[in-house]
């Protein structure tokens, strides 16, 4: 038997795997709202940055007021 | 420093009222409180994403008390268990990334909220909370206190959980999966040169392709078979018949090809065709999910009201449970849900939902009050006369127009073309078959199927969705929101336009106010007294405290003079407001209220304000017991109205319908073109009847209106457009929503819709050209799979790009001109 049968079978299975993933994603409602997640994914990072910035500001402020 | 803006809500700050807190400036205590809440909970990054994103929280004491009623709450919840409950709340204020951020961090503000998730396009937040720790009413109050007041109406009460139809997405996914894989697998055969290796694996590849085409053929394309079957049953030839026929012949011919080993079949073209047509369908559907085009009174009405029991206790009851004879308590800004009789002494009721007229009407004890009015001012009591379904306003919805659920009122342009297309196509196919059958039976069958395959009107079917979908997006960007793509075709057909008057061609945003100093006759005051700047300053300060719409309008009209502190402010329902400012006693309100008490008893001989006032609305001013004249309000017509009517007049019949009296007739006649028909004193049902009569005389009517009083006319007309000052606020059921600021562009939109039809027709010509080329291949019996695989995508791509480029070109060209 040729290896081509094996390869094509594998490739079809991989494709079906992606297709199933797509169906699951649609079913869970991921495609219902295509805007909010794009905003949401940026939040966490920014939050931490802001916090550290604020802490820095606070310490800066303390230093200047101490001196 | 007056130009400073509030850190929270971004409004201008008046120097005197400025509140400085935490080194930030705020315009009022409300905004400051929200900031305080956020900073206490370490949520100030709210202000980092967007500049001044907030809204001033409204005073809503008692508004959400009905959410303590468990029966009501259980109808609103999507899911409920002992420790978890999920609710979706609609919040109109959601508008930026800061909103998303704060609403998704609600759990940091309130214990008991587990997760909250925002759906931005829907303007909804889905909250998962623990009902044992926190109640829904508490959440509602929390949201209100940070400026995100949830909007809960009867609509929520009935719907509960909705099922979203995602079948088109699935079909598209399946079609793409099949198309992509088949393309890859059929690639080797395109370059077939009788190679030993290729020949060896041919059957394997072909049967695999066949298997892969099945889901696309059976599932993805199923919509076309159903639609074709329906249209045959109703004997209306639509475009789906040749499509379905083409697809089926495609499939059968290809299957025969590989079974008999004639060739590799056309599965690649077949699945590609299905994919592109579904893509077109998807493109055509552009929904504005935060808008609703199907509203009736339910989305205006509250879920519950306060009922006063016989033992004087208060209780929240669902609106549907109200019975005749119940006593209801209506608070400030609450909507009256049923018809009834006023028990409290006075009430000021704003019927703007019903009539479009926003100036409150005063009612006295014993007067009848109708559902749909909004109480302004003090708490009132009323007795119920009819239940919700029998009330005057809701009766309108029992009209036939609202019962019918006609999906498609008219034949679309593609359908009317396919009426000729299908017979001609079949004719060619049979002629070709008849010609070849005497020479070679095999070729005859080949030719017959090839004709049907090539002529399968995929280009034709793609033209309309892509053109209309594109135009839908273009006008959507200009704040003209269409219900669906079919509306554009309707727009192009319109020949008569009917406008509502109040709030459609007039606006209450910028009112036309002028000062008329009429001296108090009995006092002998000098005529022509001018309002001094000092007095304007005092008046404006007093007006600031009042929520009456006239006060708000006058407040906006008067120039900014700086603010003074006011004392002893009092609002007297149906009369006016009074207050003390810098030891000046100021009264603003109706005439009798502001005319010094002395003169009221002595009948004045002139009665000048009454005589000249006529049907005008005016606000009278009294300062320190002295009458200072009045401010007269006139209808302010929308900007560009005159030009719009002038340009529309050449192509359309224009009519103006008004629920008002004929007071503005002269002004309108001057403003509008001569041929404009003006009709006054129209009740909602009469408006509907008027439209019907026009339609019966063969007109295609477009109705432009607002408010619930136009709801019937909007539904009856061929195309109903609702004008809305703020698209987040609710508009009646209609085919399109136009933001008020874009009103003067109406003619542009109409012209664009006509051009869209032109683009479609041009594209039809182009696709017929492709069909002729393809048919020559087919009729001569030379249609190879490779030729089909080239022609099909080529025609698809050129058609799609042609219509997109052309519709964009026309959109820009027309805009430059107008």
JSON list of C-alpha atoms in Angstrom, two decimals, chain B residues 337-452:
[
{"chain": "B", "resi": 337, "resn": "UNK", "atom": "CA", "xyz": [-49.26, 51.52, 32.08]},
{"chain": "B", "resi": 338, "resn": "UNK", "atom": "CA", "xyz": [-53.07, 51.52, 31.99]},
{"chain": "B", "resi": 339, "resn": "UNK", "atom": "CA", "xyz": [-55.98, 53.87, 31.50]},
{"chain": "B", "resi": 340, "resn": "UNK", "atom": "CA", "xyz": [-57.40, 55.20, 34.72]},
{"chain": "B", "resi": 341, "resn": "UNK", "atom": "CA", "xyz": [-58.71, 58.07, 36.76]},
{"chain": "B", "resi": 342, "resn": "UNK", "atom": "CA", "xyz": [-56.48, 60.44, 38.63]},
{"chain": "B", "resi": 343, "resn": "UNK", "atom": "CA", "xyz": [-57.01, 60.44, 42.37]},
{"chain": "B", "resi": 344, "resn": "UNK", "atom": "CA", "xyz": [-54.28, 62.85, 43.42]},
{"chain": "B", "resi": 345, "resn": "UNK", "atom": "CA", "xyz": [-55.04, 66.52, 43.19]},
{"chain": "B", "resi": 346, "resn": "UNK", "atom": "CA", "xyz": [-52.91, 67.43, 40.20]},
{"chain": "B", "resi": 347, "resn": "UNK", "atom": "CA", "xyz": [-50.57, 65.72, 37.82]},
{"chain": "B", "resi": 348, "resn": "UNK", "atom": "CA", "xyz": [-48.45, 66.78, 34.88]},
{"chain": "B", "resi": 349, "resn": "UNK", "atom": "CA", "xyz": [-48.38, 64.09, 32.29]},
{"chain": "B", "resi": 350, "resn": "UNK", "atom": "CA", "xyz": [-45.98, 63.95, 29.39]},
{"chain": "B", "resi": 351, "resn": "UNK", "atom": "CA", "xyz": [-47.56, 62.11, 26.46]},
{"chain": "B", "resi": 352, "resn": "UNK", "atom": "CA", "xyz": [-44.53, 62.32, 24.22]},
{"chain": "B", "resi": 353, "resn": "UNK", "atom": "CA", "xyz": [-44.52, 58.56, 23.69]},
{"chain": "B", "resi": 354, "resn": "UNK", "atom": "CA", "xyz": [-48.01, 58.70, 22.32]},
{"chain": "B", "resi": 355, "resn": "UNK", "atom": "CA", "xyz": [-48.33, 62.03, 20.59]},
{"chain": "B", "resi": 356, "resn": "UNK", "atom": "CA", "xyz": [-44.78, 63.20, 20.15]},
{"chain": "B", "resi": 357, "resn": "UNK", "atom": "CA", "xyz": [-45.69, 66.36, 22.05]},
{"chain": "B", "resi": 358, "resn": "UNK", "atom": "CA", "xyz": [-43.34, 66.67, 24.98]},
{"chain": "B", "resi": 359, "resn": "UNK", "atom": "CA", "xyz": [-44.91, 69.51, 26.93]},
{"chain": "B", "resi": 360, "resn": "UNK", "atom": "CA", "xyz": [-46.74, 67.98, 29.87]},
{"chain": "B", "resi": 361, "resn": "UNK", "atom": "CA", "xyz": [-50.49, 68.19, 30.08]},
{"chain": "B", "resi": 362, "resn": "UNK", "atom": "CA", "xyz": [-51.96, 69.11, 33.42]},
{"chain": "B", "resi": 363, "resn": "UNK", "atom": "CA", "xyz": [-54.62, 66.90, 34.90]},
{"chain": "B", "resi": 364, "resn": "UNK", "atom": "CA", "xyz": [-56.76, 67.39, 37.95]},
{"chain": "B", "resi": 365, "resn": "UNK", "atom": "CA", "xyz": [-58.32, 64.96, 40.32]},
{"chain": "B", "resi": 366, "resn": "UNK", "atom": "CA", "xyz": [-61.04, 62.94, 38.59]},
{"chain": "B", "resi": 367, "resn": "UNK", "atom": "CA", "xyz": [-59.61, 63.41, 35.09]},
{"chain": "B", "resi": 368, "resn": "UNK", "atom": "CA", "xyz": [-59.00, 60.44, 32.90]},
{"chain": "B", "resi": 369, "resn": "UNK", "atom": "CA", "xyz": [-55.37, 59.57, 32.31]},
{"chain": "B", "resi": 370, "resn": "UNK", "atom": "CA", "xyz": [-54.31, 57.35, 29.45]},
{"chain": "B", "resi": 371, "resn": "UNK", "atom": "CA", "xyz": [-51.71, 54.65, 29.28]},
{"chain": "B", "resi": 372, "resn": "UNK", "atom": "CA", "xyz": [-48.41, 55.76, 27.80]},
{"chain": "B", "resi": 373, "resn": "UNK", "atom": "CA", "xyz": [-48.18, 59.04, 29.67]},
{"chain": "B", "resi": 374, "resn": "UNK", "atom": "CA", "xyz": [-45.24, 59.78, 31.89]},
{"chain": "B", "resi": 375, "resn": "UNK", "atom": "CA", "xyz": [-45.72, 61.46, 35.20]},
{"chain": "B", "resi": 376, "resn": "UNK", "atom": "CA", "xyz": [-43.47, 64.46, 35.78]},
{"chain": "B", "resi": 377, "resn": "UNK", "atom": "CA", "xyz": [-43.12, 65.80, 39.25]},
{"chain": "B", "resi": 378, "resn": "UNK", "atom": "CA", "xyz": [-44.65, 64.51, 42.41]},
{"chain": "B", "resi": 379, "resn": "UNK", "atom": "CA", "xyz": [-45.91, 61.04, 43.17]},
{"chain": "B", "resi": 380, "resn": "UNK", "atom": "CA", "xyz": [-49.49, 60.54, 42.04]},
{"chain": "B", "resi": 381, "resn": "UNK", "atom": "CA", "xyz": [-52.21, 58.03, 42.77]},
{"chain": "B", "resi": 382, "resn": "UNK", "atom": "CA", "xyz": [-54.64, 56.68, 40.21]},
{"chain": "B", "resi": 383, "resn": "UNK", "atom": "CA", "xyz": [-57.43, 54.17, 39.94]},
{"chain": "B", "resi": 384, "resn": "UNK", "atom": "CA", "xyz": [-57.41, 51.64, 37.14]},
{"chain": "B", "resi": 385, "resn": "UNK", "atom": "CA", "xyz": [-60.22, 51.64, 34.59]},
{"chain": "B", "resi": 386, "resn": "UNK", "atom": "CA", "xyz": [-58.97, 49.12, 32.07]},
{"chain": "B", "resi": 387, "resn": "UNK", "atom": "CA", "xyz": [-56.35, 46.41, 32.20]},
{"chain": "B", "resi": 388, "resn": "UNK", "atom": "CA", "xyz": [-53.24, 46.73, 30.03]},
{"chain": "B", "resi": 389, "resn": "UNK", "atom": "CA", "xyz": [-54.57, 44.87, 27.01]},
{"chain": "B", "resi": 390, "resn": "UNK", "atom": "CA", "xyz": [-57.74, 46.94, 26.91]},
{"chain": "B", "resi": 391, "resn": "UNK", "atom": "CA", "xyz": [-56.16, 50.34, 27.29]},
{"chain": "B", "resi": 392, "resn": "UNK", "atom": "CA", "xyz": [-56.50, 52.92, 24.57]},
{"chain": "B", "resi": 393, "resn": "UNK", "atom": "CA", "xyz": [-52.88, 52.83, 23.47]},
{"chain": "B", "resi": 394, "resn": "UNK", "atom": "CA", "xyz": [-52.56, 49.08, 23.34]},
{"chain": "B", "resi": 395, "resn": "UNK", "atom": "CA", "xyz": [-55.76, 48.86, 21.32]},
{"chain": "B", "resi": 396, "resn": "UNK", "atom": "CA", "xyz": [-53.87, 50.34, 18.39]},
{"chain": "B", "resi": 397, "resn": "UNK", "atom": "CA", "xyz": [-51.88, 47.16, 18.18]},
{"chain": "B", "resi": 398, "resn": "UNK", "atom": "CA", "xyz": [-54.94, 45.04, 17.64]},
{"chain": "B", "resi": 399, "resn": "UNK", "atom": "CA", "xyz": [-55.17, 46.61, 14.19]},
{"chain": "B", "resi": 400, "resn": "UNK", "atom": "CA", "xyz": [-54.62, 44.11, 11.38]},
{"chain": "B", "resi": 401, "resn": "UNK", "atom": "CA", "xyz": [-51.41, 45.77, 10.28]},
{"chain": "B", "resi": 402, "resn": "UNK", "atom": "CA", "xyz": [-49.65, 44.56, 13.37]},
{"chain": "B", "resi": 403, "resn": "UNK", "atom": "CA", "xyz": [-51.05, 41.07, 13.16]},
{"chain": "B", "resi": 404, "resn": "UNK", "atom": "CA", "xyz": [-49.80, 40.37, 9.68]},
{"chain": "B", "resi": 405, "resn": "UNK", "atom": "CA", "xyz": [-46.33, 39.05, 9.55]},
{"chain": "B", "resi": 406, "resn": "UNK", "atom": "CA", "xyz": [-45.44, 39.47, 5.94]},
{"chain": "B", "resi": 407, "resn": "UNK", "atom": "CA", "xyz": [-41.82, 38.67, 5.40]},
{"chain": "B", "resi": 408, "resn": "UNK", "atom": "CA", "xyz": [-41.54, 40.06, 1.94]},
{"chain": "B", "resi": 409, "resn": "UNK", "atom": "CA", "xyz": [-44.12, 42.49, 0.77]},
{"chain": "B", "resi": 410, "resn": "UNK", "atom": "CA", "xyz": [-42.79, 42.75, -2.73]},
{"chain": "B", "resi": 411, "resn": "UNK", "atom": "CA", "xyz": [-40.91, 40.86, -5.34]},
{"chain": "B", "resi": 412, "resn": "UNK", "atom": "CA", "xyz": [-37.24, 41.60, -5.30]},
{"chain": "B", "resi": 413, "resn": "UNK", "atom": "CA", "xyz": [-35.44, 42.62, -8.43]},
{"chain": "B", "resi": 414, "resn": "UNK", "atom": "CA", "xyz": [-33.60, 39.31, -8.81]},
{"chain": "B", "resi": 415, "resn": "UNK", "atom": "CA", "xyz": [-36.84, 37.41, -8.55]},
{"chain": "B", "resi": 416, "resn": "UNK", "atom": "CA", "xyz": [-38.50, 39.42, -11.25]},
{"chain": "B", "resi": 417, "resn": "UNK", "atom": "CA", "xyz": [-35.54, 38.84, -13.55]},
{"chain": "B", "resi": 418, "resn": "UNK", "atom": "CA", "xyz": [-35.51, 35.13, -12.88]},
{"chain": "B", "resi": 419, "resn": "UNK", "atom": "CA", "xyz": [-39.06, 35.01, -14.18]},
{"chain": "B", "resi": 420, "resn": "UNK", "atom": "CA", "xyz": [-37.61, 35.43, -17.65]},
{"chain": "B", "resi": 421, "resn": "UNK", "atom": "CA", "xyz": [-34.32, 33.78, -16.90]},
{"chain": "B", "resi": 422, "resn": "UNK", "atom": "CA", "xyz": [-35.58, 30.30, -16.04]},
{"chain": "B", "resi": 423, "resn": "UNK", "atom": "CA", "xyz": [-37.73, 29.73, -19.15]},
{"chain": "B", "resi": 424, "resn": "UNK", "atom": "CA", "xyz": [-35.01, 31.02, -21.50]},
{"chain": "B", "resi": 425, "resn": "UNK", "atom": "CA", "xyz": [-32.44, 28.84, -19.81]},
{"chain": "B", "resi": 426, "resn": "UNK", "atom": "CA", "xyz": [-34.56, 25.72, -20.18]},
{"chain": "B", "resi": 427, "resn": "UNK", "atom": "CA", "xyz": [-35.24, 26.62, -23.79]},
{"chain": "B", "resi": 428, "resn": "UNK", "atom": "CA", "xyz": [-31.52, 26.82, -24.62]},
{"chain": "B", "resi": 429, "resn": "UNK", "atom": "CA", "xyz": [-30.85, 23.57, -22.80]},
{"chain": "B", "resi": 430, "resn": "UNK", "atom": "CA", "xyz": [-33.55, 21.73, -24.75]},
{"chain": "B", "resi": 431, "resn": "UNK", "atom": "CA", "xyz": [-32.55, 23.23, -28.08]},
{"chain": "B", "resi": 432, "resn": "UNK", "atom": "CA", "xyz": [-28.96, 22.14, -27.49]},
{"chain": "B", "resi": 433, "resn": "UNK", "atom": "CA", "xyz": [-30.16, 18.71, -26.47]},
{"chain": "B", "resi": 434, "resn": "UNK", "atom": "CA", "xyz": [-32.39, 18.45, -29.53]},
{"chain": "B", "resi": 435, "resn": "UNK", "atom": "CA", "xyz": [-29.56, 19.46, -31.83]},
{"chain": "B", "resi": 436, "resn": "UNK", "atom": "CA", "xyz": [-27.06, 16.95, -30.49]},
{"chain": "B", "resi": 437, "resn": "UNK", "atom": "CA", "xyz": [-29.38, 14.00, -29.99]},
{"chain": "B", "resi": 438, "resn": "UNK", "atom": "CA", "xyz": [-29.33, 13.21, -33.70]},
{"chain": "B", "resi": 439, "resn": "UNK", "atom": "CA", "xyz": [-25.57, 13.18, -33.79]},
{"chain": "B", "resi": 440, "resn": "UNK", "atom": "CA", "xyz": [-24.52, 11.62, -30.54]},
{"chain": "B", "resi": 441, "resn": "UNK", "atom": "CA", "xyz": [-26.74, 10.73, -27.59]},
{"chain": "B", "resi": 442, "resn": "UNK", "atom": "CA", "xyz": [-23.89, 10.93, -25.12]},
{"chain": "B", "resi": 443, "resn": "UNK", "atom": "CA", "xyz": [-22.88, 14.44, -26.14]},
{"chain": "B", "resi": 444, "resn": "UNK", "atom": "CA", "xyz": [-26.50, 15.49, -26.10]},
{"chain": "B", "resi": 445, "resn": "UNK", "atom": "CA", "xyz": [-26.78, 14.68, -22.42]},
{"chain": "B", "resi": 446, "resn": "UNK", "atom": "CA", "xyz": [-23.47, 16.34, -21.77]},
{"chain": "B", "resi": 447, "resn": "UNK", "atom": "CA", "xyz": [-24.61, 19.52, -23.50]},
{"chain": "B", "resi": 448, "resn": "UNK", "atom": "CA", "xyz": [-27.93, 19.53, -21.71]},
{"chain": "B", "resi": 449, "resn": "UNK", "atom": "CA", "xyz": [-26.38, 19.31, -18.24]},
{"chain": "B", "resi": 450, "resn": "UNK", "atom": "CA", "xyz": [-23.52, 21.63, -19.15]},
{"chain": "B", "resi": 451, "resn": "UNK", "atom": "CA", "xyz": [-25.95, 24.36, -20.13]},
{"chain": "B", "resi": 452, "resn": "UNK", "atom": "CA", "xyz": [-27.78, 24.12, -16.85]}
]
